[in-house]
Amino acid sequence: RKEVEQDPGPFNVPEGATVAFNCTYSNSASQSFFWYRQDCRKEPKLLMSVYSSGNEDGRFTAQLNRASQYISLLIRDSKLSDSATYLCVVNGNYGGSQGNLIFGKGTKLSVKP
Amino acid sequence: AAGVIQSPRHLIKEKRETATLKCYPIPRHDTVYWYQQGPGQDPQFLISFYEKMQSDKGSIPDRFSAQQFSDYHSELNMSSLELGDSALYFCASSPPGQFNYGYTFGSGTRLTVV
């Protein structure tokens, strides 16, 4: 079983729609959680960290449920420029002083006019 | 602001050749990570260095080696290249003590083995 699992999509939504991505992780000792965005043939870029209390950055809201080992990302009022692959990412060096990131396979979002 | 610099951007090699990829982290970042992303795949962790010492090892083949130098730049050396090594290779860096805040990735090196 992969350590970080996501629905690969694609999610095809119209502009202005609200879309939600979900992710589960297998190791309960994981400490840090992120959503990255990756455009085709480009490097992953940090979208936002995910905190236990949930956090919001503009149109983006991230939630973490440690008990269920579940992470979500909600995008409101989708823009054409939101089209990308969204990667759920977990810090993999459990309890260590430096951590490598473990990526999910990503969920592809396509926002149409 | 300075970003993570990788060179070369593109590289074409033949099977069984060797390749060296370079990564220059953001100034004052002391940790460097290498990832491999095959076509349609998620980034896979290869290896990381902290303060010039290997700190963690992932799915790096024995044919590959890497090191971090005194100026904190890192090089990934790949030998006996195989067709399956064709991928995007990303380097990322993080500042001291802030590995839990996410990393900054370089633009990657696209390696094509023919």
Short mmCIF file of C-alpha atoms in Angstrom, two decimals:
data_model
loop_
_atom_site.label_atom_id
_atom_site.label_comp_id
_atom_site.label_asym_id
_atom_site.label_seq_id
_atom_site.Cartn_x
_atom_site.Cartn_y
_atom_site.Cartn_z
CA ARG A 1 0.00 0.00 0.00
CA LYS A 2 1.37 3.40 -0.95
CA GLU A 3 2.16 5.70 1.98
CA VAL A 4 0.18 8.60 0.57
CA GLU A 5 -2.90 7.93 -1.54
CA GLN A 6 -4.94 10.31 -3.65
CA ASP A 7 -7.65 10.05 -6.26
CA PRO A 8 -5.76 10.74 -9.52
CA GLY A 9 -8.76 12.40 -11.14
CA PRO A 10 -8.96 14.13 -13.48
CA PHE A 11 -11.41 16.55 -12.00
CA ASN A 12 -12.96 18.61 -14.77
CA VAL A 13 -14.87 21.57 -13.36
CA PRO A 14 -16.27 24.84 -14.71
CA GLU A 15 -14.90 28.19 -13.64
CA GLY A 16 -16.35 29.31 -10.34
CA ALA A 17 -16.94 25.79 -9.08
CA THR A 18 -15.87 24.49 -5.69
CA VAL A 19 -13.75 21.36 -5.77
CA ALA A 20 -12.39 19.17 -2.99
CA PHE A 21 -9.44 16.80 -3.02
CA ASN A 22 -8.84 14.11 -0.47
CA CYS A 23 -5.76 12.24 0.61
CA THR A 24 -4.96 9.51 3.10
CA TYR A 25 -1.63 8.61 4.62
CA SER A 26 -0.60 5.34 6.16
CA ASN A 27 1.83 6.22 8.92
CA SER A 28 0.22 7.64 12.03
CA ALA A 29 3.62 9.00 13.15
CA SER A 30 3.67 11.51 10.29
CA GLN A 31 4.17 15.02 11.62
CA SER A 32 4.02 17.49 8.75
CA PHE A 33 1.58 17.75 5.90
CA PHE A 34 1.49 19.86 2.78
CA TRP A 35 -0.29 20.46 -0.48
CA TYR A 36 1.95 21.14 -3.45
CA ARG A 37 0.90 22.23 -6.89
CA GLN A 38 2.67 21.02 -10.00
CA ASP A 39 2.19 22.34 -13.51
CA CYS A 40 3.07 20.15 -16.46
CA ARG A 41 6.85 19.60 -16.72
CA LYS A 42 7.50 22.06 -13.92
CA GLU A 43 8.73 21.66 -10.38
CA PRO A 44 6.34 21.11 -7.46
CA LYS A 45 5.55 24.35 -5.66
CA LEU A 46 4.37 24.57 -2.08
CA LEU A 47 0.73 25.64 -2.01
CA MET A 48 0.16 25.44 1.71
CA SER A 49 1.02 23.57 4.85
CA VAL A 50 -1.79 21.71 6.59
CA TYR A 51 -2.38 22.20 10.29
CA SER A 52 -4.50 20.20 12.71
CA SER A 53 -6.80 23.15 13.30
CA GLY A 54 -7.36 23.60 9.58
CA ASN A 55 -6.10 26.60 7.71
CA GLU A 56 -7.20 28.88 4.92
CA ASP A 57 -5.33 30.91 2.34
CA GLY A 58 -7.65 32.91 0.17
CA ARG A 59 -9.75 30.51 -1.89
CA PHE A 60 -7.89 27.49 -0.54
CA THR A 61 -8.77 25.63 2.67
CA ALA A 62 -6.83 22.67 4.02
CA GLN A 63 -7.98 20.28 6.71
CA LEU A 64 -6.21 17.53 8.62
CA ASN A 65 -7.86 14.70 10.51
CA ARG A 66 -5.15 12.85 12.41
CA ALA A 67 -7.51 10.23 13.79
CA SER A 68 -8.58 9.23 10.28
CA GLN A 69 -5.17 10.01 8.74
CA TYR A 70 -6.94 12.11 6.18
CA ILE A 71 -6.05 15.41 4.53
CA SER A 72 -8.24 17.55 2.33
CA LEU A 73 -7.95 20.59 0.11
CA LEU A 74 -10.93 22.73 -0.86
CA ILE A 75 -10.71 25.22 -3.70
CA ARG A 76 -13.51 27.75 -3.96
CA ASP A 77 -14.39 29.87 -6.98
CA SER A 78 -12.08 27.91 -9.28
CA LYS A 79 -10.03 29.89 -11.81
CA LEU A 80 -8.63 28.71 -15.12
CA SER A 81 -5.19 29.23 -13.62
CA ASP A 82 -5.94 26.64 -10.93
CA SER A 83 -5.59 23.89 -13.56
CA ALA A 84 -2.67 21.78 -12.38
CA THR A 85 -1.85 18.60 -10.50
CA TYR A 86 -2.25 18.85 -6.74
CA LEU A 87 0.11 16.71 -4.73
CA CYS A 88 -0.61 15.61 -1.18
CA VAL A 89 2.69 15.46 0.68
CA VAL A 90 3.71 14.04 4.04
CA ASN A 91 7.00 14.38 5.85
CA GLY A 92 8.48 10.89 5.88
CA ASN A 93 11.31 10.98 8.39
CA TYR A 94 9.20 10.16 11.39
CA GLY A 95 10.71 11.61 14.52
CA GLY A 96 13.99 12.42 12.78
CA SER A 97 15.71 15.77 12.72
CA GLN A 98 15.51 16.11 8.94
CA GLY A 99 12.66 14.87 6.87
CA ASN A 100 12.22 13.80 3.31
CA LEU A 101 8.85 14.38 1.72
CA ILE A 102 6.65 11.56 0.50
CA PHE A 103 4.39 12.51 -2.36
CA GLY A 104 1.05 11.18 -3.40
CA LYS A 105 0.55 10.55 -7.10
CA GLY A 106 -1.35 13.78 -7.42
CA THR A 107 -4.85 14.76 -8.42
CA LYS A 108 -5.23 16.45 -11.76
CA LEU A 109 -7.57 19.43 -11.92
CA SER A 110 -8.78 20.97 -15.14
CA VAL A 111 -10.87 24.13 -14.88
CA LYS A 112 -12.86 24.92 -18.02
CA PRO A 113 -14.33 28.25 -19.11
CA ALA B 1 14.84 36.08 -4.26
CA ALA B 2 17.39 33.41 -5.07
CA GLY B 3 15.96 30.00 -5.81
CA VAL B 4 17.34 26.50 -6.06
CA ILE B 5 19.48 26.31 -9.18
CA GLN B 6 19.89 23.08 -11.09
CA SER B 7 22.08 22.38 -14.05
CA PRO B 8 21.86 21.37 -16.74
CA ARG B 9 18.20 21.92 -17.56
CA HIS B 10 18.22 19.21 -20.19
CA LEU B 11 20.59 16.31 -20.75
CA ILE B 12 20.60 13.58 -23.36
CA LYS B 13 22.82 10.56 -22.78
CA GLU B 14 23.21 7.15 -24.32
CA LYS B 15 22.74 3.89 -22.46
CA ARG B 16 25.70 2.94 -20.27
CA GLU B 17 27.01 6.50 -20.22
CA THR B 18 27.45 8.57 -17.06
CA ALA B 19 25.79 11.82 -16.08
CA THR B 20 26.34 14.40 -13.35
CA LEU B 21 23.55 16.66 -12.20
CA LYS B 22 24.26 19.73 -10.10
CA CYS B 23 22.19 21.51 -7.50
CA TYR B 24 22.85 24.86 -5.85
CA PRO B 25 20.57 25.36 -2.85
CA ILE B 26 19.13 28.65 -1.72
CA PRO B 27 21.83 30.58 0.22
CA ARG B 28 22.01 29.54 3.89
CA HIS B 29 19.98 26.39 3.26
CA ASP B 30 21.91 23.47 4.70
CA THR B 31 19.80 20.52 3.59
CA VAL B 32 19.48 19.25 0.06
CA TYR B 33 17.11 16.58 -1.27
CA TRP B 34 17.11 14.77 -4.59
CA TYR B 35 13.93 13.45 -6.22
CA GLN B 36 13.26 11.51 -9.39
CA GLN B 37 9.97 11.92 -11.28
CA GLY B 38 9.28 9.52 -14.13
CA PRO B 39 6.65 10.28 -16.80
CA GLY B 40 3.20 10.35 -15.20
CA GLN B 41 4.66 9.47 -11.80
CA ASP B 42 4.92 11.27 -8.50
CA PRO B 43 8.31 12.49 -7.30
CA GLN B 44 10.28 9.71 -5.61
CA PHE B 45 12.79 10.55 -2.91
CA LEU B 46 16.34 9.48 -3.75
CA ILE B 47 18.69 10.87 -1.13
CA SER B 48 19.28 13.86 1.14
CA PHE B 49 22.21 15.63 2.73
CA TYR B 50 22.44 17.74 5.84
CA GLU B 51 25.57 19.71 6.61
CA LYS B 52 27.49 17.79 3.95
CA MET B 53 26.61 14.39 5.39
CA GLN B 54 24.08 11.97 3.95
CA SER B 55 21.03 12.20 6.16
CA ASP B 56 18.50 9.91 4.52
CA LYS B 57 18.37 7.46 1.67
CA GLY B 58 15.40 6.51 -0.43
CA SER B 59 15.05 4.56 -3.64
CA ILE B 60 18.40 5.54 -5.08
CA PRO B 61 19.92 2.80 -7.28
CA ASP B 62 23.43 1.58 -6.45
CA ARG B 63 24.54 2.99 -9.83
CA PHE B 64 23.87 6.47 -8.50
CA SER B 65 25.85 8.37 -5.92
CA ALA B 66 25.64 11.84 -4.54
CA GLN B 67 27.47 14.21 -2.28
CA GLN B 68 27.18 17.66 -0.77
CA PHE B 69 30.19 19.93 -0.90
CA SER B 70 31.57 22.52 1.50
CA ASP B 71 29.64 25.31 -0.26
CA TYR B 72 26.47 23.19 0.21
CA HIS B 73 25.95 22.50 -3.46
CA SER B 74 25.24 18.90 -4.31
CA GLU B 75 25.95 16.64 -7.25
CA LEU B 76 24.12 13.49 -8.29
CA ASN B 77 26.35 11.12 -10.23
CA MET B 78 24.66 8.51 -12.38
CA SER B 79 26.57 5.70 -14.04
CA SER B 80 25.68 2.86 -16.42
CA LEU B 81 22.60 4.78 -17.46
CA GLU B 82 19.54 2.80 -18.44
CA LEU B 83 16.52 3.79 -20.51
CA GLY B 84 14.44 3.70 -17.33
CA ASP B 85 16.55 6.47 -15.81
CA SER B 86 14.89 8.94 -18.17
CA ALA B 87 13.05 11.28 -15.85
CA LEU B 88 12.90 14.71 -14.32
CA TYR B 89 15.36 15.05 -11.47
CA PHE B 90 14.49 17.66 -8.90
CA CYS B 91 16.63 19.07 -6.17
CA ALA B 92 15.09 20.81 -3.18
CA SER B 93 16.58 22.64 -0.24
CA SER B 94 15.44 23.69 3.21
CA PRO B 95 16.90 26.07 5.78
CA PRO B 96 18.31 25.03 9.15
CA GLY B 97 15.65 23.55 11.42
CA GLN B 98 12.78 24.34 9.05
CA PHE B 99 12.37 21.06 7.24
CA ASN B 100 8.83 20.87 8.55
CA TYR B 101 7.82 23.97 6.64
CA GLY B 102 8.06 22.46 3.17
CA TYR B 103 10.88 22.70 0.71
CA THR B 104 11.72 24.81 -2.31
CA PHE B 105 12.34 22.85 -5.47
CA GLY B 106 14.59 23.72 -8.36
CA SER B 107 13.29 23.69 -11.91
CA GLY B 108 14.70 20.23 -12.45
CA THR B 109 16.98 18.50 -14.91
CA ARG B 110 15.27 16.55 -17.63
CA LEU B 111 17.42 13.50 -18.39
CA THR B 112 16.73 11.51 -21.52
CA VAL B 113 18.59 8.25 -22.01
CA VAL B 114 18.57 6.95 -25.57
#
